[in-house]
CSV table of C-alpha atoms in Angstrom, one decimal:
chain,number,residue,atom,x,y,z
A,228,MET,CA,3.7,26.2,208.0
A,229,SER,CA,7.5,25.8,207.8
A,230,ALA,CA,9.3,26.1,204.4
A,231,SER,CA,10.4,22.4,204.3
A,232,LEU,CA,6.6,21.4,204.8
A,233,SER,CA,5.6,23.5,201.9
A,234,HIS,CA,7.7,21.3,199.6
A,235,GLN,CA,5.5,18.3,200.6
A,236,GLU,CA,3.0,20.1,198.7
A,237,TRP,CA,4.2,22.3,196.0
A,238,VAL,CA,3.1,20.6,192.7
A,239,ARG,CA,-0.4,22.1,191.5
A,240,LEU,CA,-2.9,19.8,190.0
A,241,ARG,CA,-3.2,22.2,187.1
A,242,THR,CA,0.2,21.6,186.0
A,243,LEU,CA,-0.2,17.8,186.0
A,244,ILE,CA,-3.4,18.4,184.1
A,245,LEU,CA,-1.6,20.6,181.4
A,246,LEU,CA,1.1,18.0,181.0
A,247,ARG,CA,-1.1,15.2,180.2
A,248,TRP,CA,-3.2,17.2,177.9
A,249,ALA,CA,0.2,17.9,176.1
A,250,ALA,CA,1.0,14.1,176.1
A,251,VAL,CA,-2.5,13.2,175.0
A,252,VAL,CA,-2.1,15.5,172.2
A,253,GLY,CA,1.2,14.2,171.0
A,254,GLN,CA,0.1,10.7,171.3
A,255,MET,CA,-2.8,11.4,169.1
A,256,ALA,CA,-0.7,12.9,166.6
A,257,ALA,CA,1.9,10.3,166.6
A,258,LEU,CA,-1.0,7.8,165.9
A,259,ILE,CA,-2.3,9.6,163.0
A,260,ALA,CA,1.1,10.2,161.6
A,261,ALA,CA,2.0,6.6,161.8
A,262,TYR,CA,-1.4,5.2,160.5
A,263,GLY,CA,-2.1,8.0,157.6
A,264,TYR,CA,1.2,9.0,156.6
A,265,TYR,CA,3.7,6.1,157.2
A,266,ASP,CA,1.2,3.3,156.4
A,267,ILE,CA,1.5,1.6,159.8
A,268,ALA,CA,-0.9,-1.1,160.9
A,269,LEU,CA,-2.0,-0.2,164.3
A,270,ASN,CA,-4.9,-1.7,166.6
A,271,LEU,CA,-6.5,1.8,166.6
A,272,PRO,CA,-9.6,0.8,168.9
A,273,MET,CA,-7.0,-0.2,171.5
A,274,CYS,CA,-4.6,2.5,171.0
A,275,ILE,CA,-7.3,5.2,171.3
A,276,GLY,CA,-9.0,3.5,174.1
A,277,THR,CA,-5.9,3.8,175.8
A,278,ILE,CA,-5.2,7.5,175.2
A,279,GLY,CA,-8.8,7.8,176.3
A,280,PHE,CA,-8.0,6.6,179.5
A,281,ALA,CA,-5.7,9.6,180.0
A,282,VAL,CA,-8.7,12.1,178.7
A,283,ALA,CA,-11.0,10.3,181.1
A,284,ALA,CA,-8.6,10.8,184.3
A,285,ASN,CA,-8.1,14.5,183.0
A,286,ILE,CA,-11.5,15.1,182.8
A,287,ALA,CA,-12.5,13.5,186.3
A,288,ALA,CA,-9.8,15.6,187.9
A,289,ILE,CA,-11.0,18.8,186.5
A,290,TYR,CA,-14.5,17.9,187.9
A,291,LEU,CA,-13.6,16.5,191.1
A,292,TYR,CA,-10.9,18.9,192.0
A,293,PRO,CA,-10.3,22.7,191.7
A,294,GLU,CA,-7.2,23.2,189.2
A,295,SER,CA,-5.5,25.3,192.0
A,296,ARG,CA,-5.2,22.4,194.5
A,297,ARG,CA,-1.8,21.5,195.3
A,298,LEU,CA,-1.3,17.6,195.3
A,299,SER,CA,0.3,15.5,198.2
A,300,GLN,CA,3.2,13.4,197.8
A,301,ALA,CA,1.0,10.4,197.6
A,302,GLU,CA,-1.3,12.1,195.3
A,303,VAL,CA,1.4,13.2,192.8
A,304,THR,CA,3.0,9.5,193.0
A,305,ALA,CA,-0.1,8.1,192.0
A,306,THR,CA,-0.8,10.5,189.1
A,307,LEU,CA,2.7,9.8,187.8
A,308,LEU,CA,2.5,6.2,188.0
A,309,PHE,CA,-0.9,6.3,186.1
A,310,ASP,CA,0.8,8.4,183.4
A,311,THR,CA,3.7,5.9,183.2
A,312,ALA,CA,1.6,2.8,183.2
A,313,GLN,CA,-0.7,4.5,180.3
A,314,LEU,CA,2.5,5.4,178.1
A,315,ALA,CA,3.9,1.8,178.8
A,316,LEU,CA,0.7,0.1,177.7
A,317,LEU,CA,0.4,2.4,174.7
A,318,LEU,CA,4.2,1.5,173.9
A,319,SER,CA,3.2,-2.1,174.2
A,320,LEU,CA,0.6,-1.7,171.7
A,321,THR,CA,2.9,0.0,169.2
A,322,GLY,CA,6.3,-2.0,168.7
A,323,GLY,CA,7.7,-1.6,172.3
A,324,LEU,CA,11.2,-0.6,172.2
A,325,THR,CA,11.2,-0.4,168.5
A,326,ASN,CA,9.0,2.5,169.0
A,327,PRO,CA,11.3,5.7,169.0
A,328,PHE,CA,8.9,7.5,171.3
A,329,ALA,CA,9.9,4.9,174.0
A,330,LEU,CA,12.4,7.4,175.7
A,331,LEU,CA,9.4,9.6,176.8
A,332,ILE,CA,8.8,6.9,179.5
A,333,LEU,CA,11.6,8.7,181.2
A,334,VAL,CA,9.5,11.9,181.7
A,335,PRO,CA,7.3,11.0,184.7
A,336,VAL,CA,10.3,9.6,186.5
A,337,THR,CA,12.2,12.9,186.0
A,338,ILE,CA,9.2,15.0,187.3
A,339,ALA,CA,9.1,12.5,190.2
A,340,ALA,CA,12.7,13.1,190.9
A,341,THR,CA,12.2,17.0,191.0
A,342,ALA,CA,8.9,17.0,193.0
A,343,LEU,CA,8.9,14.1,195.4
A,344,ASN,CA,10.9,13.0,198.2
A,345,LEU,CA,13.3,10.0,197.9
A,346,ARG,CA,11.1,7.0,198.6
A,347,PRO,CA,8.2,7.8,196.1
A,348,THR,CA,11.1,8.7,193.6
A,349,LEU,CA,12.6,5.2,194.1
A,350,LEU,CA,9.3,3.7,193.9
A,351,LEU,CA,8.2,5.5,190.7
A,352,GLY,CA,11.8,4.5,189.0
A,353,GLY,CA,11.5,0.8,190.0
A,354,ALA,CA,8.0,0.9,188.5
A,355,THR,CA,9.4,2.5,185.5
A,356,ILE,CA,12.1,-0.2,185.1
A,357,ALA,CA,9.7,-2.9,185.6
A,358,MET,CA,7.2,-1.6,183.0
A,359,ILE,CA,9.8,-0.7,180.4
A,360,THR,CA,11.1,-4.4,180.9
A,361,PHE,CA,7.6,-5.6,180.2
A,362,VAL,CA,7.0,-3.5,177.3
A,363,ALA,CA,10.3,-5.0,175.8
A,364,VAL,CA,9.0,-8.4,176.3
A,365,PHE,CA,5.3,-8.2,175.7
A,366,ASN,CA,4.4,-6.1,172.6
A,367,GLU,CA,2.9,-5.9,169.3
A,368,PRO,CA,5.4,-5.7,166.5
A,369,LEU,CA,5.3,-2.9,164.1
A,370,ARG,CA,4.1,-3.8,160.5
A,371,THR,CA,3.0,-2.0,157.5
A,372,GLN,CA,-0.6,-2.2,156.0
A,373,THR,CA,1.1,-4.7,153.3
A,374,GLY,CA,2.0,-7.3,156.3
A,375,GLN,CA,5.8,-6.3,156.4
A,376,ASN,CA,7.6,-6.4,159.5
A,377,ILE,CA,9.5,-3.1,161.0
A,378,ASP,CA,12.1,-4.8,162.7
A,379,VAL,CA,15.3,-3.8,164.3
A,380,PRO,CA,18.4,-5.9,165.4
A,381,PRO,CA,17.9,-7.4,168.5
A,382,MET,CA,21.3,-5.9,169.7
A,383,ILE,CA,19.8,-2.5,169.0
A,384,GLU,CA,16.8,-3.4,170.8
A,385,PHE,CA,18.4,-4.7,174.1
A,386,GLY,CA,20.7,-1.2,173.8
A,387,SER,CA,17.5,0.6,174.0
A,388,TRP,CA,16.4,-1.0,176.9
A,389,VAL,CA,19.7,-0.6,178.7
A,390,ALA,CA,19.9,3.2,177.7
A,391,ILE,CA,16.2,3.7,179.2
A,392,VAL,CA,17.0,1.8,182.3
A,393,ILE,CA,20.4,3.8,182.8
A,394,GLY,CA,18.3,7.0,181.8
A,395,VAL,CA,16.0,6.2,184.5
A,396,ILE,CA,18.5,5.8,187.2
A,397,PHE,CA,20.9,8.6,186.0
A,398,LEU,CA,18.3,11.4,185.4
A,399,GLY,CA,16.4,10.6,188.3
A,400,ALA,CA,19.2,10.7,190.6
A,401,TYR,CA,20.8,13.6,189.2
A,402,ALA,CA,17.4,15.5,188.9
A,403,HIS,CA,16.6,14.6,192.6
A,404,ARG,CA,19.8,15.8,193.8
A,405,ILE,CA,19.7,19.0,192.0
A,406,ALA,CA,16.1,19.6,193.3
A,407,GLN,CA,17.2,19.0,196.8
A,408,GLU,CA,20.1,21.4,196.8
A,409,ILE,CA,17.5,24.1,195.1
A,410,HIS,CA,14.9,23.4,198.2
A,411,SER,CA,17.9,23.4,200.4
A,412,MET,CA,18.9,26.8,199.4
A,413,SER,CA,15.3,28.0,199.0
A,414,ASP,CA,14.7,27.4,202.7
A,415,ALA,CA,18.1,28.7,203.6
A,416,LEU,CA,17.7,32.0,201.9
A,417,PHE,CA,14.3,32.1,203.4
A,418,ALA,CA,15.4,31.7,206.9
A,419,THR,CA,18.5,34.5,205.9
A,420,GLN,CA,15.4,36.9,205.1
A,421,MET,CA,13.7,36.0,208.4
A,422,ALA,CA,16.8,36.5,210.3
A,423,LEU,CA,17.4,39.9,208.9
A,424,SER,CA,14.0,41.2,209.0
A,425,ARG,CA,13.9,40.3,212.7
A,426,GLU,CA,17.3,42.0,213.2
A,427,GLN,CA,15.8,45.0,211.6
A,428,LYS,CA,12.7,44.8,213.3
A,429,LEU,CA,14.5,45.0,216.5
A,430,THR,CA,16.6,48.1,215.5
A,431,ASP,CA,13.1,49.7,214.4
A,432,LEU,CA,11.6,49.0,217.9
A,433,GLY,CA,14.7,50.2,219.7
A,434,GLY,CA,14.3,53.4,218.1
A,435,VAL,CA,10.6,53.6,219.2
A,436,VAL,CA,11.4,52.8,222.7
A,437,ALA,CA,14.1,55.5,222.4
A,438,ALA,CA,11.9,58.0,221.4
A,439,ALA,CA,9.2,57.0,224.1
A,440,ALA,CA,11.7,57.1,226.6
A,441,HIS,CA,12.8,60.6,225.6
A,442,GLU,CA,8.9,62.1,225.4
A,443,LEU,CA,8.2,60.4,228.8
A,444,GLY,CA,11.1,61.6,230.6
A,445,THR,CA,9.5,64.9,231.5
A,446,PRO,CA,6.3,63.8,232.7
A,447,LEU,CA,7.8,61.1,235.1
A,448,ALA,CA,10.4,63.9,236.0
A,449,THR,CA,7.3,65.9,236.9
A,450,ILE,CA,5.5,63.3,239.0
A,451,LYS,CA,8.6,62.7,240.8
A,452,LEU,CA,9.1,66.2,241.8
A,453,VAL,CA,5.4,66.4,242.7
A,454,SER,CA,5.4,63.2,245.1
A,455,THR,CA,8.5,64.3,246.6
A,456,GLU,CA,6.8,67.7,247.6
A,457,LEU,CA,4.0,65.8,248.7
A,458,ALA,CA,5.9,63.3,251.0
A,459,GLU,CA,7.6,66.3,252.6
A,460,GLU,CA,4.0,68.1,253.2
A,461,LEU,CA,2.3,64.7,254.3
A,462,ILE,CA,5.0,63.7,256.7
A,463,ASP,CA,2.7,64.0,259.7
A,464,ASP,CA,0.2,61.7,258.1
A,465,PRO,CA,1.9,58.3,257.8
A,466,GLU,CA,-0.3,56.5,255.3
A,467,LEU,CA,-0.6,59.4,252.6
A,468,HIS,CA,3.3,59.9,253.2
A,469,ASP,CA,3.9,56.1,252.3
A,470,ASP,CA,1.8,56.5,249.2
A,471,ALA,CA,3.4,59.7,248.1
A,472,VAL,CA,6.7,57.7,248.4
A,473,LEU,CA,5.3,54.7,246.6
A,474,ILE,CA,4.4,57.1,243.7
A,475,ARG,CA,8.0,58.5,243.6
A,476,GLU,CA,9.7,55.1,243.6
A,477,GLN,CA,7.4,53.7,241.0
A,478,ALA,CA,8.2,57.0,238.9
A,479,GLU,CA,11.9,56.5,239.2
A,480,ARG,CA,11.3,52.7,238.3
A,481,CYS,CA,9.4,53.6,235.3
A,482,ARG,CA,12.5,56.0,234.1
A,483,ASP,CA,15.1,53.2,234.9
A,484,ILE,CA,13.1,50.7,232.7
A,485,LEU,CA,12.5,53.2,229.8
A,486,ARG,CA,16.4,54.1,230.0
A,487,SER,CA,17.6,50.5,230.0
A,488,MET,CA,14.9,49.5,227.2
A,489,GLY,CA,16.0,52.7,225.1
A,490,ARG,CA,19.5,52.4,225.3
A,491,ALA,CA,20.1,50.2,222.6
A,492,GLY,CA,17.6,52.2,220.2
A,493,LYS,CA,19.4,55.5,221.1
A,494,ASP,CA,22.6,53.7,219.7
A,495,ASP,CA,20.7,52.6,217.0
A,496,VAL,CA,19.1,55.9,216.1
A,497,HIS,CA,21.7,58.2,217.1
A,498,LEU,CA,24.8,56.3,216.4
A,499,ARG,CA,24.6,54.5,213.2
A,500,THR,CA,28.3,54.2,213.1
A,501,ALA,CA,30.7,52.9,215.7
A,502,PRO,CA,34.4,52.2,216.1
A,503,LEU,CA,35.4,48.6,214.8
A,504,LEU,CA,36.4,47.4,218.0
A,505,ALA,CA,33.0,48.6,219.6
A,506,VAL,CA,31.0,46.7,216.7
A,507,LEU,CA,33.0,43.6,217.4
A,508,ARG,CA,32.2,43.7,221.2
A,509,GLU,CA,28.8,44.3,220.6
A,510,ALA,CA,28.6,41.2,218.2
A,511,ALA,CA,30.3,39.4,221.0
A,512,GLU,CA,28.5,40.6,224.1
A,513,PRO,CA,25.9,37.7,224.3
A,514,HIS,CA,28.7,35.3,224.6
A,515,LEU,CA,31.0,37.1,227.1
A,516,ASP,CA,29.7,35.1,230.0
A,517,ARG,CA,29.8,31.6,228.6
A,518,GLY,CA,32.5,30.4,230.3
A,519,LYS,CA,35.2,30.8,227.4
A,520,MET,CA,37.5,33.7,227.2
A,521,ILE,CA,37.4,36.1,224.0
A,522,TYR,CA,40.1,38.0,223.4
A,523,PHE,CA,40.1,41.2,221.1
A,524,ASP,CA,43.2,42.5,219.4
A,525,VAL,CA,42.7,45.5,217.0
A,526,LEU,CA,45.6,46.9,215.3
A,527,PRO,CA,46.4,48.8,212.1
A,528,GLY,CA,48.1,47.0,209.3
A,529,GLU,CA,50.4,47.9,206.5
A,530,GLY,CA,49.4,51.4,205.4
A,531,GLY,CA,46.7,51.8,208.0
A,532,THR,CA,46.1,54.7,209.9
A,533,GLU,CA,46.7,54.9,213.6
A,534,ARG,CA,43.3,56.0,214.5
A,535,GLN,CA,40.8,53.1,214.7
A,536,PRO,CA,38.3,53.2,211.7
A,537,THR,CA,34.8,54.1,212.3
A,538,ILE,CA,32.5,51.6,210.3
A,539,TYR,CA,28.5,51.3,209.8
A,540,ARG,CA,26.8,49.4,212.5
A,541,TYR,CA,24.7,47.3,209.9
A,542,PRO,CA,22.3,45.1,211.5
A,543,GLU,CA,23.3,42.2,209.2
A,544,LEU,CA,27.0,42.7,210.0
A,545,VAL,CA,26.3,42.6,214.0
A,546,HIS,CA,24.0,39.7,213.3
A,547,ALA,CA,26.4,37.6,211.2
A,548,LEU,CA,29.4,38.4,213.4
A,549,ARG,CA,27.5,37.2,216.4
A,550,ASN,CA,26.8,34.1,214.6
A,551,LEU,CA,30.5,33.3,213.8
A,552,ILE,CA,31.6,34.3,217.4
A,553,GLN,CA,28.9,31.9,218.7
A,554,ASN,CA,30.0,29.2,216.7
A,555,ALA,CA,33.7,29.6,217.8
A,556,VAL,CA,32.8,29.7,221.4
A,557,ASP,CA,30.5,26.6,221.0
A,558,PHE,CA,33.7,24.6,219.7
A,559,ALA,CA,36.3,26.2,221.5
A,560,GLN,CA,38.1,24.3,224.7
A,561,THR,CA,39.0,27.7,226.5
A,562,THR,CA,39.5,30.5,224.2
A,563,VAL,CA,38.5,32.7,221.3
A,564,TRP,CA,40.3,35.3,219.5
A,565,VAL,CA,38.8,38.1,217.5
A,566,ASP,CA,41.4,40.0,215.5
A,567,ALA,CA,41.0,42.9,213.3
A,568,GLU,CA,43.3,45.1,211.2
A,569,TRP,CA,42.9,47.8,208.5
A,570,THR,CA,44.9,48.7,205.8
A,571,GLU,CA,44.9,51.6,203.2
A,572,ARG,CA,42.5,49.4,201.3
A,573,SER,CA,40.9,46.7,203.4
A,574,ILE,CA,39.4,45.9,206.6
A,575,ILE,CA,40.1,42.3,207.9
A,576,VAL,CA,38.5,40.4,210.8
A,577,ARG,CA,39.4,37.0,212.0
A,578,VAL,CA,37.6,34.9,214.3
A,579,THR,CA,39.7,31.9,215.7
A,580,ASP,CA,39.1,29.1,218.3
A,581,ASP,CA,41.3,26.7,220.1
A,582,GLY,CA,39.0,23.5,219.2
A,583,ARG,CA,39.5,20.9,216.8
A,584,GLY,CA,39.0,23.0,213.8
A,585,TYR,CA,37.0,22.0,210.6
A,586,SER,CA,36.7,18.5,209.4
A,587,PRO,CA,38.8,17.7,206.1
A,588,SER,CA,35.9,16.2,204.3
A,589,VAL,CA,33.7,19.3,204.7
A,590,ILE,CA,36.1,22.2,204.8
A,591,ASN,CA,35.6,23.1,200.9
A,592,ARG,CA,31.5,22.9,201.5
A,593,ILE,CA,31.5,25.2,204.4
A,594,GLY,CA,28.8,27.8,203.7
A,595,ASP,CA,26.4,25.3,202.1
A,596,PRO,CA,23.1,25.2,204.0
A,597,PHE,CA,22.4,21.9,205.8
A,598,ILE,CA,25.8,20.1,205.1
A,599,SER,CA,25.6,18.3,208.4
A,600,THR,CA,24.5,18.6,212.2
A,601,ARG,CA,26.2,19.2,215.4
A,602,SER,CA,27.3,16.4,217.6
A,603,ALA,CA,25.1,15.7,220.5
A,604,GLU,CA,27.5,17.2,223.2
A,605,ARG,CA,28.4,20.2,220.9
A,606,LYS,CA,32.2,19.7,221.8
A,607,GLU,CA,33.7,18.7,218.6
A,608,TYR,CA,33.7,19.4,215.1
A,609,GLU,CA,32.7,15.7,214.2
A,610,GLY,CA,29.6,16.7,212.6
A,611,MET,CA,30.3,20.3,212.1
A,612,GLY,CA,26.7,21.7,212.2
A,613,LEU,CA,27.7,25.0,210.7
A,614,GLY,CA,24.8,24.3,208.0
A,615,LEU,CA,22.2,26.9,208.0
A,616,GLY,CA,23.3,29.3,210.7
A,617,LEU,CA,26.9,29.8,209.0
A,618,PHE,CA,25.0,30.0,205.6
A,619,ILE,CA,22.8,32.6,206.9
A,620,ALA,CA,26.0,34.6,208.3
A,621,LYS,CA,28.0,34.1,205.0
A,622,THR,CA,24.8,35.2,202.9
A,623,LEU,CA,24.4,38.4,205.3
A,624,LEU,CA,28.3,39.3,205.3
A,625,GLU,CA,28.4,39.0,201.5
A,626,ARG,CA,25.7,41.4,201.3
A,627,THR,CA,27.9,43.9,203.0
A,628,GLY,CA,30.9,43.4,200.6
A,629,ALA,CA,32.8,40.8,202.5
A,630,LYS,CA,34.9,38.0,201.3
A,631,LEU,CA,35.0,35.0,203.6
A,632,ARG,CA,37.7,32.2,203.8
A,633,PHE,CA,37.6,29.4,206.0
A,634,ALA,CA,40.8,27.5,207.2
A,635,ASN,CA,42.1,25.6,210.4
A,636,GLY,CA,44.7,27.0,212.7
A,637,ALA,CA,48.5,26.2,212.0
A,638,GLU,CA,49.2,25.0,215.4
A,639,PRO,CA,48.2,21.3,216.1
A,640,TYR,CA,45.5,20.6,218.2
A,641,GLN,CA,46.2,19.6,222.0
A,642,LYS,CA,43.3,18.8,224.1
A,643,ASN,CA,43.5,20.6,227.4
A,644,ALA,CA,46.9,22.2,226.5
A,645,PRO,CA,48.4,24.4,229.2
A,646,VAL,CA,48.4,27.5,226.8
A,647,PRO,CA,45.7,28.1,224.5
A,648,ARG,CA,46.5,27.6,220.8
A,649,ARG,CA,44.9,29.0,217.8
A,650,SER,CA,44.6,25.5,216.3
A,651,GLY,CA,40.9,25.5,215.8
A,652,ALA,CA,38.5,27.0,212.9
A,653,VAL,CA,39.7,30.2,211.3
A,654,VAL,CA,37.0,32.5,209.6
A,655,GLU,CA,38.7,35.6,207.9
A,656,LEU,CA,36.5,38.3,206.7
A,657,ARG,CA,37.8,40.8,204.2
A,658,TRP,CA,36.0,44.0,202.9
A,659,HIS,CA,37.3,46.9,200.7
A,660,ILE,CA,37.4,49.8,203.1
A,661,GLY,CA,35.0,51.9,201.0
A,662,ARG,CA,32.3,49.2,201.8
A,663,LEU,CA,32.5,49.6,205.7
A,664,ILE,CA,34.1,52.9,206.3
A,665,ALA,CA,32.0,55.6,207.6
A,666,PRO,CA,32.7,59.3,206.8
A,667,GLU,CA,34.3,61.6,209.5
A,668,THR,CA,31.5,63.9,210.8
A,669,GLY,CA,34.0,66.4,212.0
A,670,PRO,CA,33.3,69.2,214.8
A,671,LEU,CA,29.8,70.4,215.1
A,672,GLY,CA,31.4,74.1,215.1
A,673,GLU,CA,32.3,76.6,218.0
A,674,ASN,CA,30.0,76.8,221.0
A,675,LEU,CA,28.4,80.3,221.1
A,676,PRO,CA,27.3,82.2,224.2
A,677,ILE,CA,23.7,82.4,225.3
A,678,THR,CA,22.6,85.9,225.6
A,679,ALA,CA,19.5,87.7,227.0
């Protein structure tokens, strides 16, 4: 089940049951206080019966369904509509908008805005406005036991109705927007964890393959040697000779396969560090043959040493750089530049292309998950399409200590320009040098002669 699908059924029945019990207790306490302490005349049978509907609904839900059940969108919508209608009826019996507890009708629509999709939220919001309007028109006025009416000026009552309607619209829209952002962020973080987990598993698998290739090297060499000797001795028997040659060829093939599979694993196991340029080339390797030119420029900056720094080959670093280079290749006309420099304090990497660059309307929101989608042809930055993928890259890079900056190239964009220009998107990564630089290992020591 996908993360987005789980949001459709993420409200437990137990939560709504507990909220309804809390509402029942509060409603009963308000009735008792109004009738017993403030001496307000109420239609107690009708009021208690209205509260009894909520009690009956809770008891039925407890007996019919397990409390751990997660409700669908339709079930949550029906439950909240029932709660809204029950509260609206109780308000109608207890003074309408004169009742100070009328604001509580905002609770169900606020819950809907955080738990439901847009359509059921709009449905519940519209139903709430209709019900509170009905309550404002049709209600039993509050009066004391002596028959004295408890009135408020019509202007105040109208203002209460307007405030509740505005509250339904504003709180519903605000809560729904915040909930959607939280859900999007949750989905994006889940995808980030999955991407990092996959990269780590591939690294671990490479190590296992490398170890297997190392351990199988000796028996495969033995098989090759013996099969070669057998082939020489069976030269007079063509059938057996061909079998021995086939065994030797298959042994060689097994050795080549294991060597190919284990190459990455050996790198990951034995070379946890690599020069900066090697890491950049590794990240760009899957995109070198996609029809776009990728240029690498690695130079020391102000105060930087002449020797290229050796950095840690974090899996998340390679994965994130690969994502940035993929985006640049996707939207470049012909050329992508990967520049790196190092100073006494920092390591800076820039990925630039000669495409259209970022749209001005979204450049300040780059890195948020799901901000938009790519165009159908994936040729222009019309829709940007740097939502989830760029969010994952940004999150992984920030875990390594990088600070990211997104901008557009200074040179004007010219489609099919005779000379490629750095006019497209620019992603600048900056690390404090202590976060990436690997310690120098130095020489292993003097080779000693082997004596018998």
